[in-house]
Amino acid sequence: MTLPVHVAIIMDGNGRWAKKRSLPRTFGHKKGVKTIKKIVKAASSLGIKVLTLYAFSTENWRRPKSEIKALMVLLKYFLSKEIGELNKEGVKLRLLGDLSRFSEDIKIEIKKACDLTCNNTGLNLNIALNYGARQEILQAFEKMLKQGIKKPTESILSSFLYTEGQPDPDLLIRTSGEFRISNFLLWQIAYSEIYIVDKLWPDFSKKDLESAIINFQSRQRRFGGVVLEKQ
Ligand code: FPP
C-alpha cells in the first residue's frame, strides 16, 4: 500500500473546541499545540516524509488582538520549548510564509529552531505562518521578474515557492468538517487527494491520521489521465 509522501493539514476547530467547553478560544489553541506535537510524532513514526501544517494565515491578523497575542505566545513557546523534543526525533523544521511581519523575538526563535534542526534527516515539518497561497505565488513572480525569468515553467515556478525542493502534497486533510481550502497551498494541491474529517483539531488523533491514510490508499489517483482496463 502506498503511503502518502507529503501530508498537509488545515488544522481547524480550536475555537469551537473551546466554545463547546465554555472556555476561552485560546484554550483551544493551547490544546491545538499539544495535538501538533502528537501528530508530528505520529506522522514521523508512520514514515511520512513531509508534513505541512497551516498554523497562521495572512488573514488571521484580522482576529481580535488578544487572540493574536495568545497565538504568538504559543508560537514562541512551541519554537523555543517543544522544538527540542522534536529535534531529538530528527524532525527538520521549515517555515512557509512571509515571516517579516513577526516581532523580532519571534524571528529570533524561528531562526534558532530552524538552525537547530537544519541537518536532521527525519520528518520534514513545514509550518505555514503568515501564509497565504496567493501571496506565495505573487512573491514567486516578483522574484522571477527580478531574476529576469520571463517565461517560467511549472517547475521553475515551483522552485520559487516556500515548498521549494519538496514534493507536492499527496493528501490534504482538513479538520472540523469545513469544505474549504482557505488560501492554502493552491499551486501545490493541484492533484492532492482531499480528506475532510468532522473532528475538531484539538481532538484529532494518531488514529484519525491513520484513517485518513487508509482512505487515501483506497483512492485511485489518475492525475487527469485514465486508468486502462487490462485486456
Ligand atoms: C483554527 O482554529 C486554528 C488555527 C488558527 C490554526 C492552528 C493553530 C494552532 C494549532 C495553535 C498555534 C500554532 C502554533 C504552531 C503555535 P479556529 O480558531 O479557526 O477554530 P474555529 O474555526 O473553531 O473558530
Short mmCIF file of C-alpha atoms and ligand atoms in Angstrom, two decimals:
data_model
loop_
_atom_site.label_atom_id
_atom_site.label_comp_id
_atom_site.label_asym_id
_atom_site.label_seq_id
_atom_site.Cartn_x
_atom_site.Cartn_y
_atom_site.Cartn_z
CA MET A 1 0.00 0.00 0.00
CA THR A 2 1.35 3.40 -0.94
CA LEU A 3 1.95 5.78 1.91
CA PRO A 4 1.46 9.47 1.12
CA VAL A 5 4.88 11.08 0.98
CA HIS A 6 3.57 14.54 1.81
CA VAL A 7 0.56 15.16 4.05
CA ALA A 8 -0.78 18.70 4.50
CA ILE A 9 -3.27 19.60 7.22
CA ILE A 10 -5.61 22.56 7.67
CA MET A 11 -5.89 22.49 11.46
CA ASP A 12 -9.34 23.89 12.12
CA GLY A 13 -11.76 23.95 15.03
CA ASN A 14 -9.72 25.14 18.01
CA GLY A 15 -12.23 27.90 18.76
CA ARG A 16 -15.24 25.57 18.57
CA TRP A 17 -13.48 23.00 20.74
CA ALA A 18 -13.07 25.65 23.45
CA LYS A 19 -16.59 27.05 23.00
CA LYS A 20 -18.11 23.57 23.47
CA ARG A 21 -16.44 23.54 26.88
CA SER A 22 -17.31 27.17 27.71
CA LEU A 23 -13.62 28.02 27.68
CA PRO A 24 -11.89 31.00 26.05
CA ARG A 25 -10.80 30.33 22.42
CA THR A 26 -7.16 30.48 23.46
CA PHE A 27 -7.61 27.24 25.43
CA GLY A 28 -8.48 25.58 22.14
CA HIS A 29 -5.26 26.85 20.58
CA LYS A 30 -3.30 25.62 23.60
CA LYS A 31 -4.77 22.15 23.20
CA GLY A 32 -4.15 22.51 19.46
CA VAL A 33 -0.42 22.85 20.09
CA LYS A 34 -0.48 19.58 22.06
CA THR A 35 -2.17 17.95 19.08
CA ILE A 36 0.54 19.32 16.77
CA LYS A 37 3.18 17.59 18.87
CA LYS A 38 1.23 14.33 18.90
CA ILE A 39 0.57 14.36 15.16
CA VAL A 40 4.15 15.26 14.24
CA LYS A 41 5.35 12.24 16.24
CA ALA A 42 2.64 10.03 14.70
CA ALA A 43 3.45 11.13 11.15
CA SER A 44 7.11 10.54 11.78
CA SER A 45 6.52 7.04 13.17
CA LEU A 46 4.26 6.17 10.22
CA GLY A 47 7.05 7.04 7.80
CA ILE A 48 5.58 10.18 6.26
CA LYS A 49 8.36 12.29 4.79
CA VAL A 50 6.78 15.76 4.71
CA LEU A 51 4.08 17.15 6.99
CA THR A 52 2.75 20.65 6.36
CA LEU A 53 0.59 22.33 8.99
CA TYR A 54 -1.41 25.51 8.42
CA ALA A 55 -0.87 27.42 11.65
CA PHE A 56 -1.44 31.09 10.83
CA SER A 57 -2.79 32.59 7.63
CA THR A 58 -2.28 36.04 6.17
CA GLU A 59 -5.97 36.60 7.02
CA ASN A 60 -5.63 35.55 10.67
CA TRP A 61 -4.28 39.03 11.58
CA ARG A 62 -7.94 40.13 11.43
CA ARG A 63 -8.66 38.23 14.66
CA PRO A 64 -9.02 40.11 17.96
CA LYS A 65 -5.71 41.46 19.24
CA SER A 66 -5.92 39.36 22.39
CA GLU A 67 -6.26 36.15 20.36
CA ILE A 68 -3.34 37.08 18.11
CA LYS A 69 -1.26 37.82 21.19
CA ALA A 70 -2.11 34.41 22.67
CA LEU A 71 -1.23 32.69 19.38
CA MET A 72 2.14 34.49 19.32
CA VAL A 73 2.86 33.39 22.89
CA LEU A 74 2.06 29.81 21.91
CA LEU A 75 4.18 30.07 18.79
CA LYS A 76 7.14 31.32 20.79
CA TYR A 77 6.62 28.53 23.31
CA PHE A 78 6.45 25.94 20.52
CA LEU A 79 9.61 27.23 18.81
CA SER A 80 11.64 27.58 21.98
CA LYS A 81 10.43 24.67 24.15
CA GLU A 82 8.77 21.95 22.09
CA ILE A 83 11.28 22.00 19.28
CA GLY A 84 13.98 20.38 21.45
CA GLU A 85 12.00 17.15 21.71
CA LEU A 86 11.12 17.16 18.02
CA ASN A 87 14.79 17.78 17.21
CA LYS A 88 15.71 14.61 19.12
CA GLU A 89 13.32 12.73 16.85
CA GLY A 90 15.13 14.01 13.77
CA VAL A 91 12.46 16.49 12.68
CA LYS A 92 13.64 19.16 10.25
CA LEU A 93 11.68 22.40 10.51
CA ARG A 94 10.83 24.76 7.68
CA LEU A 95 8.53 27.75 7.91
CA LEU A 96 6.34 28.68 4.97
CA GLY A 97 5.15 32.26 4.71
CA ASP A 98 6.12 35.91 4.91
CA LEU A 99 7.97 35.94 8.21
CA SER A 100 8.86 39.65 8.03
CA ARG A 101 5.67 40.63 9.87
CA PHE A 102 6.59 38.81 13.09
CA SER A 103 8.17 40.54 16.06
CA GLU A 104 11.94 40.41 16.48
CA ASP A 105 11.81 37.96 19.39
CA ILE A 106 9.74 35.51 17.33
CA LYS A 107 12.06 35.93 14.35
CA ILE A 108 14.99 35.03 16.63
CA GLU A 109 13.19 31.87 17.85
CA ILE A 110 12.32 30.93 14.26
CA LYS A 111 15.96 31.20 13.24
CA LYS A 112 17.17 29.25 16.28
CA ALA A 113 14.64 26.45 15.72
CA CYS A 114 15.47 26.19 12.01
CA ASP A 115 19.23 26.26 12.66
CA LEU A 116 18.88 23.61 15.36
CA THR A 117 17.06 21.17 13.09
CA CYS A 118 18.54 22.01 9.68
CA ASN A 119 20.79 18.95 9.46
CA ASN A 120 18.14 16.48 10.59
CA THR A 121 17.12 13.75 8.19
CA GLY A 122 13.78 12.65 9.67
CA LEU A 123 10.34 14.11 9.04
CA ASN A 124 10.30 17.44 7.20
CA LEU A 125 7.90 19.58 9.20
CA ASN A 126 6.58 22.65 7.41
CA ILE A 127 4.67 25.13 9.48
CA ALA A 128 2.77 27.73 7.48
CA LEU A 129 2.91 31.07 9.30
CA ASN A 130 1.56 34.33 7.95
CA TYR A 131 0.98 32.15 4.93
CA GLY A 132 -1.34 32.75 2.02
CA ALA A 133 -1.08 30.83 -1.23
CA ARG A 134 -1.86 33.85 -3.39
CA GLN A 135 0.85 35.85 -1.60
CA GLU A 136 3.23 32.90 -2.09
CA ILE A 137 2.59 32.81 -5.84
CA LEU A 138 2.91 36.59 -6.14
CA GLN A 139 6.23 36.66 -4.29
CA ALA A 140 7.44 33.88 -6.59
CA PHE A 141 6.60 36.03 -9.64
CA GLU A 142 8.31 39.06 -8.10
CA LYS A 143 11.48 37.02 -7.54
CA MET A 144 11.35 35.56 -11.04
CA LEU A 145 10.93 39.01 -12.59
CA LYS A 146 13.87 40.30 -10.55
CA GLN A 147 15.97 37.43 -11.89
CA GLY A 148 14.87 38.18 -15.45
CA ILE A 149 12.85 34.98 -15.87
CA LYS A 150 10.26 35.95 -18.46
CA LYS A 151 8.92 32.53 -19.40
CA PRO A 152 8.56 30.45 -16.25
CA THR A 153 7.75 26.77 -16.48
CA GLU A 154 5.79 24.88 -13.83
CA SER A 155 8.99 23.55 -12.33
CA ILE A 156 10.65 26.98 -12.32
CA LEU A 157 7.64 28.49 -10.54
CA SER A 158 7.62 25.62 -8.04
CA SER A 159 11.24 26.36 -7.23
CA PHE A 160 10.28 29.88 -6.09
CA LEU A 161 7.58 28.69 -3.71
CA TYR A 162 8.19 28.20 0.02
CA THR A 163 7.97 24.42 -0.53
CA GLU A 164 10.89 24.52 -2.97
CA GLY A 165 12.52 21.12 -3.39
CA GLN A 166 9.69 19.22 -1.74
CA PRO A 167 7.11 17.00 -3.45
CA ASP A 168 3.54 18.32 -3.68
CA PRO A 169 1.10 17.05 -1.02
CA ASP A 170 -0.43 13.68 -1.84
CA LEU A 171 -3.05 14.08 0.84
CA LEU A 172 -4.71 17.21 2.19
CA ILE A 173 -6.64 16.84 5.44
CA ARG A 174 -8.99 19.43 6.90
CA THR A 175 -10.44 19.03 10.36
CA SER A 176 -13.75 20.33 11.72
CA GLY A 177 -15.85 19.37 8.73
CA GLU A 178 -15.45 22.50 6.64
CA PHE A 179 -15.16 22.07 2.87
CA ARG A 180 -12.78 24.94 2.16
CA ILE A 181 -9.18 25.36 1.03
CA SER A 182 -8.74 28.77 2.71
CA ASN A 183 -5.88 30.01 0.51
CA PHE A 184 -3.66 27.05 1.43
CA LEU A 185 -1.04 25.66 -0.99
CA LEU A 186 -3.18 26.49 -4.04
CA TRP A 187 -0.43 25.63 -6.51
CA GLN A 188 0.85 22.54 -4.74
CA ILE A 189 -2.51 20.79 -4.16
CA ALA A 190 -3.42 20.59 -7.86
CA TYR A 191 -3.55 16.77 -7.65
CA SER A 192 -3.82 16.17 -3.91
CA GLU A 193 -6.46 13.84 -2.52
CA ILE A 194 -8.70 15.78 -0.12
CA TYR A 195 -9.98 14.30 3.12
CA ILE A 196 -12.37 16.20 5.38
CA VAL A 197 -12.92 14.95 8.90
CA ASP A 198 -15.53 16.22 11.37
CA LYS A 199 -13.21 16.01 14.38
CA LEU A 200 -12.03 19.37 15.70
CA TRP A 201 -8.26 19.83 15.57
CA PRO A 202 -7.66 19.53 19.36
CA ASP A 203 -9.36 16.10 19.24
CA PHE A 204 -7.53 14.85 16.13
CA SER A 205 -5.51 11.75 16.98
CA LYS A 206 -2.99 9.34 15.50
CA LYS A 207 -5.93 7.01 14.79
CA ASP A 208 -7.62 9.78 12.77
CA LEU A 209 -4.42 10.31 10.80
CA GLU A 210 -4.27 6.57 10.12
CA SER A 211 -7.91 6.59 8.96
CA ALA A 212 -7.12 9.43 6.56
CA ILE A 213 -4.19 7.45 5.17
CA ILE A 214 -6.28 4.28 4.79
CA ASN A 215 -8.90 6.33 2.94
CA PHE A 216 -6.15 7.81 0.74
CA GLN A 217 -4.95 4.30 -0.06
CA SER A 218 -8.40 3.37 -1.36
CA ARG A 219 -8.40 6.21 -3.90
CA GLN A 220 -7.43 5.73 -7.50
CA ARG A 221 -5.18 8.60 -8.48
CA ARG A 222 -5.30 9.37 -12.18
CA PHE A 223 -3.63 12.79 -12.36
CA GLY A 224 -6.02 13.78 -15.15
CA GLY A 225 -5.46 10.60 -17.15
CA VAL A 226 -7.48 7.41 -17.39
CA VAL A 227 -6.90 4.05 -15.79
CA LEU A 228 -6.64 1.49 -18.58
CA GLU A 229 -8.52 -1.77 -18.04
CA LYS A 230 -6.45 -4.93 -18.57
CA GLN A 231 -7.37 -6.54 -21.94
C1 FPP B 1 -8.10 27.12 13.63
O1 FPP B 1 -8.96 27.16 14.71
C2 FPP B 1 -6.76 27.09 14.10
C3 FPP B 1 -5.79 28.00 13.82
C4 FPP B 1 -5.88 29.47 13.94
C5 FPP B 1 -4.51 27.46 13.35
C6 FPP B 1 -3.91 26.42 14.25
C7 FPP B 1 -3.20 26.99 15.41
C8 FPP B 1 -2.74 26.23 16.43
C9 FPP B 1 -2.89 24.78 16.46
C10 FPP B 1 -2.10 26.88 17.58
C11 FPP B 1 -0.89 27.71 17.33
C12 FPP B 1 0.12 27.08 16.46
C13 FPP B 1 1.45 27.06 16.69
C14 FPP B 1 2.40 26.47 15.71
C15 FPP B 1 2.00 27.58 17.92
P1 FPP B 1 -10.03 28.31 14.73
O2 FPP B 1 -9.64 29.26 15.78
O3 FPP B 1 -10.22 28.88 13.38
O4 FPP B 1 -11.27 27.47 15.16
P2 FPP B 1 -12.80 27.75 14.86
O5 FPP B 1 -12.96 27.63 13.37
O6 FPP B 1 -13.48 26.68 15.62
O7 FPP B 1 -13.09 29.13 15.37
#
